[in-house]
Amino acid sequence: MKISKLIKKAETYARSDELKRKEKKKYLKKVIKKLRKHEDKLRQEYDSCTDFEKSRQLKQEIALAYNQRKKGVKILKSLKKKKRDRD
Amino acid sequence: MFRQLILPTIFLVLGYGFWISPDFKEIAAGVAVFLFGMLSLEEGFKAFTGGLLEKLLKRTTNKLWKSLSFGVISTTLMQSSSLVSVITISFLSAGLISLTAGVGIIFGANLGTTTGAWLVAGLGLKVKISAYAMPMLVFGILLIFQKSKELKGIGYVLAGLGFLFLGIHYMKEGFEAFKDTLDLTAYAVRGYPGVFLFTLIGLFATVIMQSSHATLVLIITALSAQQITYENALALAIGANIGTTITAIIGSLSANIEGRRLAVAHLIFNTVTGFVAILFIYQLTMAVDSISYFVGIEADNYTLKLAVFHTIFNSIGVILMLPVIPSMVRFLERRLKAKETSRRSAPKYLSQSASDLPEAMLAAVRQETQHLYDNAASIIAGGLSLPLNAIHSNKSLEDVIFNARTVIPTNIDQQYEESVKSLYADIVDFSSSYQGELSADQVEELFRLRAAGRDIVEAIKDTKHLQKNLSRYFIADNPYIHHEYNTLRMRLASVLRELHKVRQKSENDSATILSLDRLRLDMEEYDQNLNHNLSSLIRQKLISGPMSVSLMNDSGYASDVTRKLVQMGEVLFSESDLRTKSIEQSLSLSDEELTEMMHSQHNNGKDRSIL
């Protein structure tokens, strides 16, 4: 295979990789946004909750959504970093 | 025997026809090229179905008028009611749409197919369409050779249209030349005998070609060359409309009961419409004349008048049948019943027609895995000596556990053999033998679904291990061990209940699906508390050593059951699109992350900082 063809192939591959990353970022942002909304809703519920068991559960759910969101943000950052490294 | 003779007879008749008349050869070649064009068009549209069709179907079939419009628009775009009906049957078989929605689409498709007559009569005969066909074919074939799936799809659509146009051109030329040698109108039959005879001919021709569109084009070209009378052409169009149901009937042979019901609905619609059209053919002809006059169609433009007739009689069909759709669906459900099978393990959704399209195949695997879960859930509930319907009810779980104080004899091995093993094997077999092309997202989803099936099976195995001690200790006299095992039952019952609730929700967004991780967190917490409790119970000699070992082991099994069921639920009950689903999977916390989260909550009150 000629060098120019090889470069062209590599470029196409990199472009499709970049496209996939962009798509992933888009969907990830959407889910993170949903988790944040969910978290806010739970916090409001928690603030007005008087039942001990229920508030324990809510606290747990808030922590869970927070940690899942944190995980999402971490993945998002690593995706952005990958892009920077490539550039 | 009769079947074996059909094909050679057709070959002989056609061969004889080609020998005596070169014009007939041209017409037949036109039909063949036209049909090839339709095949190519189908191939092209299949390339664009990846995910889009599923989304569209979900959004456009929740109301009858929407399904009807979907049928009209999709058939107008694809120019093939047969393709639309076959796709509808495969989606119905896979449980993606309801029977009512399916009937709506089919009725709409009948209306959409009338646009074909307008295109051919209005455009195809007036302009020299073969001139457009040639570049379309060249560009189309060039695109087919491309690697990109989308470009390939566009290529097939272009080439398909090119072949359609070329086919029409050949038919037109053939009939024009035919006119000089033979006058077919000499064989015209007047009055009702003619109507019946030509309806039958139209029906027969469509059954052979399996395309009412091709028959209609043939009728229009023959009519434009004055080879058939206008009256007989109308009867032929009615016959073509009835004959087109053959594709749906053939398609439904490999479908499940829902698909068959839809094919019968299609047959009922087209037969009733055809019957009404035959009965009122003279009144309809008058209506066509007045409408044609009103819209400015010349009195002797019979081809356009045929298109008007085709539209009117299909519209009348839709108007007549639309109000009776609910009763028709009830009738079909009453009359056509699924074969009563004693096997709970018999697959409900895995049919041949569900493997026509990747979306339908994935939906069928998903639905069948949910069926697998249903069977598994009752085994797991039985293993806990709890009735599943009580777990799924609104009663408090404390009451459910309190009321279930006796052992429900459940032979998990036997039930697994009877209702799970072969169903699981069928799912694996069906998904592995799929021949079509899958996108990367679809391959990922198939892996997830397979993993969900494996999780279900493993959860049953873990329950089996758990059952032995559980059914002994939850009725034990020792109140401490009795209490601990009932707590274990409650934890697992709450997992089953929560999964049931999430499944019943009409809309599950990513947050709901991810919140299922809480069940794992609860179980993890319970496991840690148990370790503390056990030490104190042993120290105070309230339970024996073997009891504590059993409890520790069983708590491990319960954690495994929970983890597997939650993993399964996050896959099976998520209604997100494939890409979002993949994100949901990556955000679900691993066991280590859950433990870390718990520790950070307990240790330095990090939870306060979160709140």
XYZ file of C-alpha atoms in Angstrom:
698
model
C 0.000 0.000 0.000
C 1.263 3.425 -0.869
C 2.099 5.845 1.954
C -0.495 8.383 0.793
C -3.201 5.720 0.819
C -2.134 4.599 4.278
C -2.306 8.171 5.582
C -5.714 8.606 4.028
C -6.972 5.437 5.706
C -5.561 6.507 9.050
C -7.240 9.889 8.693
C -10.619 8.285 7.946
C -10.203 6.049 10.966
C -9.303 8.961 13.215
C -12.245 10.974 11.913
C -14.692 8.150 12.645
C -13.135 7.814 16.112
C -13.624 11.520 16.695
C -17.206 11.287 15.506
C -17.905 8.445 17.923
C -16.398 10.478 20.768
C -18.560 13.455 19.911
C -21.687 11.286 19.860
C -20.764 9.724 23.189
C -20.220 13.159 24.722
C -23.610 14.318 23.487
C -25.457 11.349 24.995
C -23.404 11.466 28.186
C -24.283 15.128 28.731
C -27.963 14.292 28.315
C -27.874 11.536 30.943
C -25.840 13.712 33.345
C -28.459 16.438 32.981
C -31.218 13.958 33.761
C -29.355 12.728 36.821
C -28.900 16.291 38.064
C -32.605 16.971 37.693
C -33.393 13.733 39.486
C -30.980 14.670 42.263
C -32.588 18.106 42.669
C -36.023 16.513 42.877
C -34.840 14.085 45.522
C -33.249 16.898 47.541
C -36.538 18.796 47.550
C -38.340 15.661 48.686
C -35.698 15.109 51.364
C -36.087 18.645 52.690
C -39.805 18.201 53.207
C -39.635 14.607 54.438
C -40.408 13.929 58.107
C -40.411 10.144 58.058
C -37.100 8.764 59.340
C -36.938 5.649 57.176
C -38.031 7.529 54.074
C -35.444 10.266 54.581
C -32.725 7.642 55.090
C -33.726 6.119 51.774
C -33.825 9.492 50.076
C -30.397 10.362 51.411
C -29.080 7.149 49.983
C -30.692 7.801 46.607
C -29.271 11.313 46.477
C -25.806 9.976 47.215
C -26.242 7.355 44.519
C -27.362 9.830 41.860
C -24.510 12.156 42.916
C -21.924 9.404 42.543
C -23.306 8.259 39.212
C -23.236 11.825 37.968
C -19.698 12.232 39.258
C -18.720 9.115 37.346
C -20.319 10.589 34.224
C -18.443 13.876 34.611
C -15.203 11.926 35.009
C -15.839 10.041 31.763
C -16.739 13.317 30.050
C -13.475 14.903 31.196
C -11.447 11.941 29.977
C -13.172 12.184 26.585
C -12.282 15.889 26.379
C -8.717 15.131 27.434
C -8.388 12.484 24.740
C -9.480 15.046 22.163
C -6.960 17.594 23.455
C -4.192 14.985 23.382
C -5.046 14.118 19.815
C -5.076 17.750 18.739
C -48.375 -32.116 -6.509
C -50.415 -29.095 -7.688
C -47.829 -26.746 -6.214
C -45.031 -28.468 -8.065
C -46.876 -28.018 -11.341
C -47.490 -24.277 -10.986
C -43.990 -23.056 -11.792
C -43.393 -25.280 -14.870
C -46.860 -24.324 -16.183
C -46.094 -20.617 -15.820
C -42.763 -21.154 -17.571
C -44.464 -23.028 -20.399
C -47.205 -20.420 -20.861
C -44.703 -17.570 -20.809
C -42.337 -19.424 -23.130
C -45.123 -20.048 -25.610
C -46.152 -16.399 -25.338
C -42.583 -15.224 -26.007
C -42.378 -17.543 -29.027
C -45.533 -16.300 -30.698
C -45.296 -12.629 -29.797
C -42.191 -10.444 -29.377
C -44.466 -7.679 -28.030
C -45.674 -9.939 -25.257
C -42.001 -10.612 -24.498
C -41.425 -6.885 -24.139
C -44.393 -6.449 -21.814
C -43.349 -9.426 -19.657
C -39.771 -8.145 -19.530
C -41.183 -4.770 -18.474
C -43.042 -6.446 -15.598
C -39.885 -8.376 -14.625
C -37.736 -5.235 -14.667
C -40.414 -3.387 -12.673
C -40.528 -6.129 -10.026
C -36.730 -6.163 -9.872
C -36.885 -2.428 -9.270
C -39.230 -3.004 -6.336
C -36.850 -5.566 -4.847
C -33.999 -3.122 -5.190
C -36.102 -0.372 -3.601
C -36.884 -2.668 -0.651
C -33.204 -3.440 -0.213
C -32.429 0.263 -0.220
C -35.019 1.168 2.391
C -33.814 -1.635 4.651
C -30.448 0.129 4.856
C -32.118 3.129 6.475
C -34.128 1.294 9.077
C -31.320 1.207 11.684
C -33.027 2.531 14.790
C -34.985 5.160 12.894
C -37.933 2.921 12.059
C -38.228 1.746 15.648
C -38.241 5.317 16.947
C -40.757 6.353 14.309
C -43.026 3.416 15.031
C -42.987 4.129 18.756
C -43.908 7.763 18.223
C -46.373 7.326 15.410
C -48.447 4.356 16.443
C -49.821 5.343 19.843
C -53.020 6.690 18.252
C -55.057 5.187 15.425
C -54.934 8.270 13.214
C -51.169 8.329 13.617
C -50.801 4.674 12.560
C -53.068 5.363 9.608
C -50.972 8.365 8.546
C -47.795 6.341 9.052
C -49.210 3.697 6.678
C -50.138 6.308 4.063
C -46.817 8.173 4.194
C -44.511 5.155 4.372
C -46.285 3.453 1.457
C -46.210 6.651 -0.583
C -42.469 6.961 0.021
C -41.604 3.313 -0.507
C -44.205 2.768 -3.245
C -44.874 -0.704 -1.922
C -47.760 -1.625 0.347
C -46.382 -5.169 0.438
C -43.099 -4.022 1.985
C -44.972 -1.920 4.542
C -47.255 -4.833 5.444
C -44.355 -7.288 5.786
C -42.442 -4.817 8.013
C -45.596 -4.226 10.067
C -46.088 -7.975 10.545
C -42.506 -8.443 11.680
C -42.764 -5.552 14.159
C -46.080 -6.847 15.435
C -44.620 -10.344 15.874
C -41.768 -8.871 17.880
C -44.272 -7.067 20.100
C -43.094 -3.594 19.072
C -46.568 -2.412 18.101
C -50.132 -3.368 19.032
C -52.571 -5.166 16.743
C -54.768 -2.034 16.536
C -51.750 0.014 15.455
C -50.844 -2.693 12.931
C -54.353 -2.676 11.462
C -54.189 1.130 11.252
C -50.886 0.971 9.343
C -52.236 -1.638 6.919
C -55.359 0.428 6.220
C -53.146 3.462 5.683
C -50.919 1.445 3.365
C -53.957 0.653 1.221
C -54.578 4.343 0.842
C -50.895 5.119 0.287
C -50.632 2.592 -2.516
C -53.099 4.623 -4.579
C -50.436 7.307 -5.045
C -48.637 4.844 -7.336
C -51.500 4.939 -9.815
C -51.387 8.737 -9.787
C -47.641 8.786 -10.374
C -47.797 6.405 -13.301
C -50.973 7.755 -14.856
C -50.110 11.390 -14.273
C -46.388 11.424 -14.848
C -45.174 8.072 -16.125
C -47.222 8.088 -19.299
C -46.827 11.737 -20.142
C -43.055 12.135 -19.985
C -40.477 9.803 -21.425
C -39.489 8.301 -18.119
C -36.929 5.950 -19.599
C -34.826 9.078 -20.110
C -34.744 9.522 -16.329
C -34.243 5.808 -15.748
C -30.840 5.592 -17.429
C -28.914 8.120 -15.284
C -30.644 6.776 -12.164
C -29.436 3.281 -12.979
C -25.893 4.409 -13.665
C -25.626 6.553 -10.509
C -27.462 3.929 -8.489
C -25.152 1.074 -9.471
C -22.091 3.261 -8.851
C -23.361 3.991 -5.340
C -24.142 0.315 -4.681
C -20.432 -0.427 -5.115
C -19.545 2.007 -2.307
C -18.591 0.724 1.132
C -20.722 3.093 3.190
C -24.030 1.508 4.194
C -25.931 4.764 3.639
C -24.503 5.336 0.157
C -25.234 1.721 -0.705
C -28.825 2.239 0.473
C -29.208 5.386 -1.659
C -27.750 3.421 -4.574
C -30.341 0.668 -4.191
C -33.167 3.222 -3.975
C -31.918 5.062 -7.085
C -31.366 1.867 -9.056
C -34.758 0.605 -7.852
C -36.490 3.738 -9.135
C -34.520 3.466 -12.390
C -35.660 -0.110 -12.889
C -39.257 0.847 -12.026
C -39.196 3.552 -14.702
C -37.520 1.262 -17.196
C -40.104 -1.434 -16.515
C -42.954 1.027 -17.105
C -41.269 2.102 -20.329
C -41.052 -1.481 -21.609
C -44.657 -2.215 -20.695
C -45.792 0.955 -22.462
C -43.748 0.158 -25.573
C -44.955 -3.435 -25.577
C -48.606 -2.471 -25.437
C -48.155 0.217 -28.095
C -46.623 -2.364 -30.457
C -49.206 -4.935 -29.476
C -51.922 -2.553 -30.603
C -50.812 -2.911 -34.233
C -50.941 -6.705 -34.277
C -53.700 -7.659 -31.879
C -56.668 -5.863 -30.402
C -57.237 -7.206 -26.922
C -60.387 -5.143 -26.494
C -62.071 -7.725 -28.716
C -61.983 -9.940 -25.625
C -63.682 -7.339 -23.421
C -66.685 -8.602 -21.513
C -69.467 -6.202 -20.690
C -71.715 -5.996 -17.620
C -71.365 -7.837 -14.330
C -69.897 -11.048 -15.860
C -67.059 -8.858 -17.165
C -66.598 -7.233 -13.756
C -66.308 -10.618 -12.050
C -64.085 -12.127 -14.742
C -61.628 -9.224 -14.790
C -61.609 -8.958 -10.996
C -60.505 -12.582 -10.955
C -57.854 -11.924 -13.623
C -56.528 -8.942 -11.631
C -56.491 -11.022 -8.468
C -54.676 -13.895 -10.168
C -52.102 -11.616 -11.817
C -51.327 -9.946 -8.461
C -51.006 -13.276 -6.662
C -48.477 -14.383 -9.307
C -46.494 -11.120 -9.270
C -47.061 -10.476 -5.571
C -47.369 -6.797 -6.265
C -50.555 -4.850 -6.811
C -48.391 -1.977 -7.876
C -46.999 -3.950 -10.826
C -50.511 -5.106 -11.800
C -51.795 -1.573 -11.612
C -49.000 -0.245 -13.802
C -49.719 -3.024 -16.262
C -53.417 -2.087 -16.244
C -52.662 1.612 -16.714
C -50.226 1.042 -19.584
C -52.643 -1.387 -21.265
C -55.453 1.113 -20.796
C -53.404 3.957 -22.229
C -52.674 1.808 -25.293
C -56.429 1.058 -25.463
C -55.826 -2.649 -25.138
C -58.442 -3.040 -22.416
C -61.689 -1.199 -21.875
C -62.037 1.325 -19.073
C -64.760 -0.773 -17.437
C -62.619 -3.909 -17.412
C -59.622 -1.921 -16.152
C -61.656 -0.887 -13.095
C -62.490 -4.523 -12.373
C -58.826 -5.485 -12.787
C -57.853 -2.796 -10.246
C -60.356 -4.210 -7.745
C -58.905 -7.695 -8.256
C -55.365 -6.370 -7.789
C -56.406 -4.816 -4.500
C -57.691 -8.141 -3.194
C -54.743 -10.099 -4.600
C -52.185 -7.900 -2.845
C -53.098 -9.484 0.500
C -51.226 -12.604 -0.625
C -47.860 -11.037 0.331
C -49.086 -10.340 3.844
C -50.564 -13.839 4.099
C -47.282 -15.432 2.993
C -45.386 -13.128 5.366
C -47.652 -14.113 8.248
C -47.025 -17.845 7.759
C -43.736 -17.472 9.573
C -45.138 -14.947 12.061
C -46.706 -15.584 15.436
C -50.440 -15.346 16.123
C -50.446 -11.528 16.161
C -48.937 -11.463 12.676
C -51.574 -13.887 11.435
C -54.339 -11.792 12.905
C -52.991 -8.783 11.041
C -52.847 -10.690 7.749
C -56.492 -11.711 8.217
C -57.413 -8.079 9.010
C -55.696 -7.086 5.772
C -57.656 -9.731 3.860
C -60.955 -8.648 5.452
C -60.322 -4.992 4.600
C -59.414 -5.608 0.985
C -62.158 -8.185 0.383
C -64.880 -5.998 1.910
C -63.626 -2.970 -0.018
C -63.473 -5.005 -3.213
C -66.961 -6.389 -2.643
C -68.402 -2.908 -2.059
C -66.618 -1.640 -5.179
C -68.022 -4.487 -7.321
C -71.508 -3.981 -5.935
C -71.544 -0.241 -6.582
C -69.262 -0.191 -9.589
C -71.644 1.828 -11.762
C -72.331 4.367 -9.019
C -68.598 4.603 -8.415
C -67.961 5.147 -12.120
C -70.421 8.038 -12.042
C -68.710 9.444 -8.960
C -65.348 9.182 -10.735
C -66.788 11.047 -13.751
C -68.116 13.903 -11.662
C -64.946 14.178 -9.534
C -62.793 14.055 -12.683
C -64.901 16.791 -14.233
C -64.625 18.809 -11.035
C -60.823 18.572 -10.854
C -60.411 19.169 -14.559
C -59.535 15.698 -15.845
C -60.644 15.268 -19.426
C -63.529 12.891 -20.027
C -61.434 10.580 -22.210
C -58.371 10.519 -19.951
C -59.155 7.031 -18.690
C -55.785 6.399 -17.060
C -56.158 9.331 -14.672
C -59.784 8.369 -14.129
C -58.584 4.916 -13.103
C -56.300 6.567 -10.533
C -59.311 8.553 -9.253
C -61.316 5.331 -9.034
C -58.508 3.556 -7.178
C -58.269 6.365 -4.638
C -62.044 6.643 -4.170
C -62.664 2.969 -3.566
C -59.768 2.608 -1.132
C -60.894 5.752 0.712
C -64.405 4.306 0.943
C -62.845 1.154 2.388
C -60.984 3.128 5.045
C -64.097 5.194 5.893
C -66.205 2.023 6.157
C -63.719 -0.022 8.153
C -62.185 2.599 10.440
C -65.068 2.670 12.944
C -65.079 -1.121 13.193
C -61.353 -1.533 13.914
C -61.819 -2.090 17.694
C -64.530 -4.722 17.120
C -62.469 -6.266 14.315
C -59.475 -6.551 16.667
C -61.713 -8.155 19.328
C -63.141 -10.547 16.736
C -59.673 -11.550 15.539
C -58.432 -12.069 19.077
C -61.463 -14.228 19.838
C -61.336 -16.262 16.643
C -57.618 -16.633 16.147
C -56.204 -17.866 19.385
C -52.624 -18.790 20.135
C -52.107 -22.526 20.328
C -52.632 -23.541 23.915
C -49.300 -24.800 25.010
C -48.701 -26.483 28.291
C -45.081 -25.437 28.115
C -44.437 -22.155 29.879
C -41.103 -22.302 28.198
C -42.529 -22.051 24.678
C -41.224 -18.823 23.083
C -43.852 -16.157 22.412
C -41.964 -13.685 20.273
C -39.204 -15.571 18.510
C -40.723 -16.074 15.075
C -39.151 -16.217 11.659
C -40.803 -12.961 10.613
C -39.349 -11.184 13.658
C -35.905 -11.793 12.202
C -36.661 -9.826 9.027
C -35.230 -6.610 10.447
C -32.546 -6.022 13.089
C -34.866 -3.822 15.198
C -37.579 -6.467 15.179
C -35.046 -9.162 16.056
C -33.705 -7.130 18.997
C -37.219 -6.341 20.196
C -38.176 -10.025 19.977
C -35.090 -11.064 21.970
C -35.816 -8.361 24.545
C -39.483 -9.358 24.934
C -38.609 -13.036 25.128
C -35.946 -12.359 27.779
C -38.630 -10.492 29.750
C -40.784 -13.604 29.363
C -37.801 -15.592 30.694
C -37.645 -13.195 33.642
C -41.371 -13.698 34.334
C -40.823 -17.437 34.578
C -37.697 -16.932 36.662
C -39.379 -14.459 39.037
C -42.014 -17.006 40.034
C -39.291 -19.610 40.649
C -37.284 -17.150 42.767
C -40.414 -16.134 44.701
C -41.200 -19.841 45.213
C -37.640 -20.374 46.457
C -38.304 -17.667 49.070
C -41.642 -19.363 49.900
C -43.503 -16.225 48.877
C -46.334 -15.931 46.343
C -45.206 -13.704 43.450
C -48.570 -11.947 43.163
C -48.326 -10.931 46.816
C -44.848 -9.500 46.198
C -46.175 -7.528 43.237
C -49.220 -6.278 45.193
C -49.509 -3.037 47.163
C -49.478 -4.786 50.530
C -46.612 -3.905 52.830
C -43.785 -6.407 52.509
C -43.843 -6.941 56.301
C -47.424 -8.184 55.948
C -46.513 -10.358 52.964
C -43.681 -12.002 54.918
C -45.828 -12.304 58.047
C -48.611 -14.023 56.111
C -46.239 -16.464 54.430
C -45.140 -18.471 57.439
C -45.196 -21.875 55.814
C -42.817 -23.380 53.302
C -44.129 -23.376 49.738
C -42.703 -26.595 48.296
C -40.740 -25.473 45.214
C -38.573 -27.835 43.230
C -36.286 -25.237 41.659
C -34.392 -27.767 39.527
C -37.568 -29.164 38.046
C -39.101 -25.728 37.446
C -35.869 -24.530 35.890
C -35.939 -27.473 33.480
C -39.624 -26.922 32.678
C -39.893 -23.192 32.249
C -36.462 -21.666 31.840
C -33.790 -23.881 30.348
C -35.274 -24.531 26.908
C -36.607 -20.966 26.620
C -33.135 -19.612 27.374
C -31.681 -22.018 24.802
C -34.242 -20.821 22.231
C -33.300 -17.180 22.869
C -29.590 -17.913 22.489
C -30.272 -19.967 19.380
C -32.493 -17.283 17.795
C -30.072 -14.442 18.466
C -27.050 -16.435 17.323
C -28.605 -17.568 14.075
C -29.517 -14.045 12.967
C -28.071 -13.554 9.514
C -28.722 -9.861 8.858
C -26.300 -7.008 9.300
C -26.203 -5.281 12.677
C -24.796 -1.877 13.519
C -22.163 -1.587 16.276
C -24.824 -0.293 18.699
C -27.113 -3.185 17.859
C -24.341 -5.750 18.380
C -23.670 -4.169 21.779
C -27.369 -4.367 22.661
C -27.511 -8.015 21.634
C -24.580 -8.744 23.959
C -26.328 -6.899 26.778
C -29.538 -8.870 26.210
C -27.629 -12.152 26.212
C -25.891 -11.139 29.433
C -29.310 -10.301 30.928
C -30.525 -13.816 30.072
C -27.435 -15.292 31.707
C -27.994 -13.126 34.814
C -31.547 -14.443 35.105
C -30.399 -18.055 34.906
C -27.613 -17.471 37.440
C -30.025 -15.716 39.815
C -32.162 -18.870 39.804
C -29.117 -21.024 40.566
C -28.167 -18.762 43.481
C -31.735 -18.903 44.796
C -31.495 -22.683 44.705
C -28.439 -22.573 46.964
C -30.218 -20.139 49.234
C -33.430 -22.128 49.430
C -32.053 -25.083 51.378
C -31.238 -23.181 54.579
C -33.879 -20.533 54.110
C -36.811 -22.948 54.114
C -35.372 -24.505 57.259
C -34.564 -21.379 59.262
C -37.386 -18.975 58.506
C -39.729 -21.327 60.355
C -37.147 -22.232 63.010
C -37.974 -21.976 66.685
C -34.906 -19.862 67.320
C -36.346 -16.333 67.024
C -32.963 -14.782 66.120
C -32.177 -16.947 63.127
C -35.864 -16.828 62.182
C -35.696 -13.027 62.154
C -32.464 -12.900 60.138
C -33.782 -15.203 57.425
C -37.046 -13.307 57.198
C -35.030 -10.120 56.745
C -33.218 -11.856 53.896
C -36.571 -12.833 52.342
C -37.771 -9.277 52.686
C -34.674 -7.868 50.987
C -35.057 -10.150 48.008
C -38.816 -9.617 47.844
C -38.197 -5.866 47.749
C -35.839 -6.383 44.788
C -38.555 -8.286 42.899
C -41.144 -5.645 43.795
C -38.964 -2.732 42.758
C -38.138 -4.377 39.432
C -41.841 -4.992 38.862
C -42.629 -1.338 39.617
C -39.973 -0.047 37.225
C -41.199 -2.395 34.523
C -44.800 -1.221 34.957
C -43.869 2.461 34.670
C -45.048 3.882 31.379
C -41.861 5.884 30.873
C -38.506 4.885 32.275
C -35.858 7.541 31.901
C -32.176 7.018 32.577
C -32.475 8.297 36.163
C -35.156 5.694 37.012
C -33.089 2.896 35.524
C -29.918 3.999 37.298
C -31.797 4.334 40.597
C -32.133 0.526 40.547
C -28.555 0.512 41.862
C -30.086 1.463 45.221
C -31.254 -2.142 45.591
C -27.640 -3.285 45.417
C -26.647 -0.616 47.896
C -29.379 -1.762 50.292
C -28.178 -5.329 50.034
C -24.570 -4.282 50.572
C -25.601 -2.361 53.679
C -27.605 -5.275 54.951
C -24.592 -7.546 54.442
C -22.359 -5.245 56.470
C -24.923 -4.883 59.274
C -25.324 -8.624 59.320
C -21.624 -9.081 59.991
C -21.917 -6.822 63.044
C -25.092 -8.543 64.252
C -23.645 -12.002 63.773
C -20.675 -11.318 66.024
C -22.920 -10.174 68.808
C -25.393 -13.053 68.310
C -22.571 -15.614 68.473
C -20.971 -13.912 71.460
C -24.240 -14.058 73.334
C -24.734 -17.662 72.150
C -28.086 -16.775 70.662
C -27.344 -18.663 67.437
C -25.055 -21.608 66.812
C -21.847 -21.582 64.757
C -23.342 -23.603 61.850
C -26.295 -21.222 61.799
C -24.023 -18.211 61.477
C -22.004 -19.855 58.683
C -25.198 -20.659 56.789
C -26.417 -17.127 57.226
C -23.165 -15.627 55.989
C -23.146 -17.862 52.924
C -26.795 -17.175 52.185
C -26.338 -13.460 52.548
C -23.647 -13.790 49.867
C -26.082 -15.657 47.630
C -28.743 -13.010 48.224
C -26.244 -10.288 47.248
C -25.474 -12.193 44.057
C -29.175 -12.609 43.229
C -29.716 -8.889 43.799
C -26.724 -7.847 41.695
C -27.733 -10.093 38.815
C -31.385 -9.091 38.869
C -30.524 -5.390 39.006
C -28.079 -5.763 36.116
C -30.769 -7.587 34.176
C -33.402 -4.951 35.023
C -31.131 -2.101 33.902
C -30.940 -3.742 30.485
C -34.405 -5.196 30.043
C -36.548 -2.422 31.480
C -34.720 0.558 30.035
C -36.670 2.220 27.255
C -33.873 4.499 26.156
C -32.370 4.400 22.695
C -29.349 2.146 22.217
C -26.722 4.878 22.669
C -28.277 6.234 25.875
C -28.574 2.675 27.125
C -24.874 2.190 26.618
C -24.222 5.373 28.666
C -26.569 4.139 31.409
C -24.543 0.940 31.581
C -21.299 2.839 31.928
C -22.694 5.031 34.728
C -24.050 2.173 36.796
C -21.764 1.836 39.826
C -19.552 -1.211 40.157
C -19.468 -3.221 43.382
C -16.232 -1.506 44.406
C -17.675 1.937 43.708
C -20.759 1.130 45.767
C -18.644 -0.063 48.689
C -16.457 3.016 48.434
C -19.522 5.223 48.389
C -20.900 3.507 51.473
C -17.630 3.887 53.325
C -17.309 7.524 52.488
C -20.898 8.030 53.697
C -20.217 6.296 56.993
C -16.681 7.412 57.716
C -16.410 11.128 57.405
C -20.022 12.136 57.004
C -19.398 12.967 53.418
C -23.029 12.475 52.824
C -23.627 15.681 54.777
C -21.416 17.567 52.398
C -23.376 16.114 49.520
C -26.671 17.111 51.029
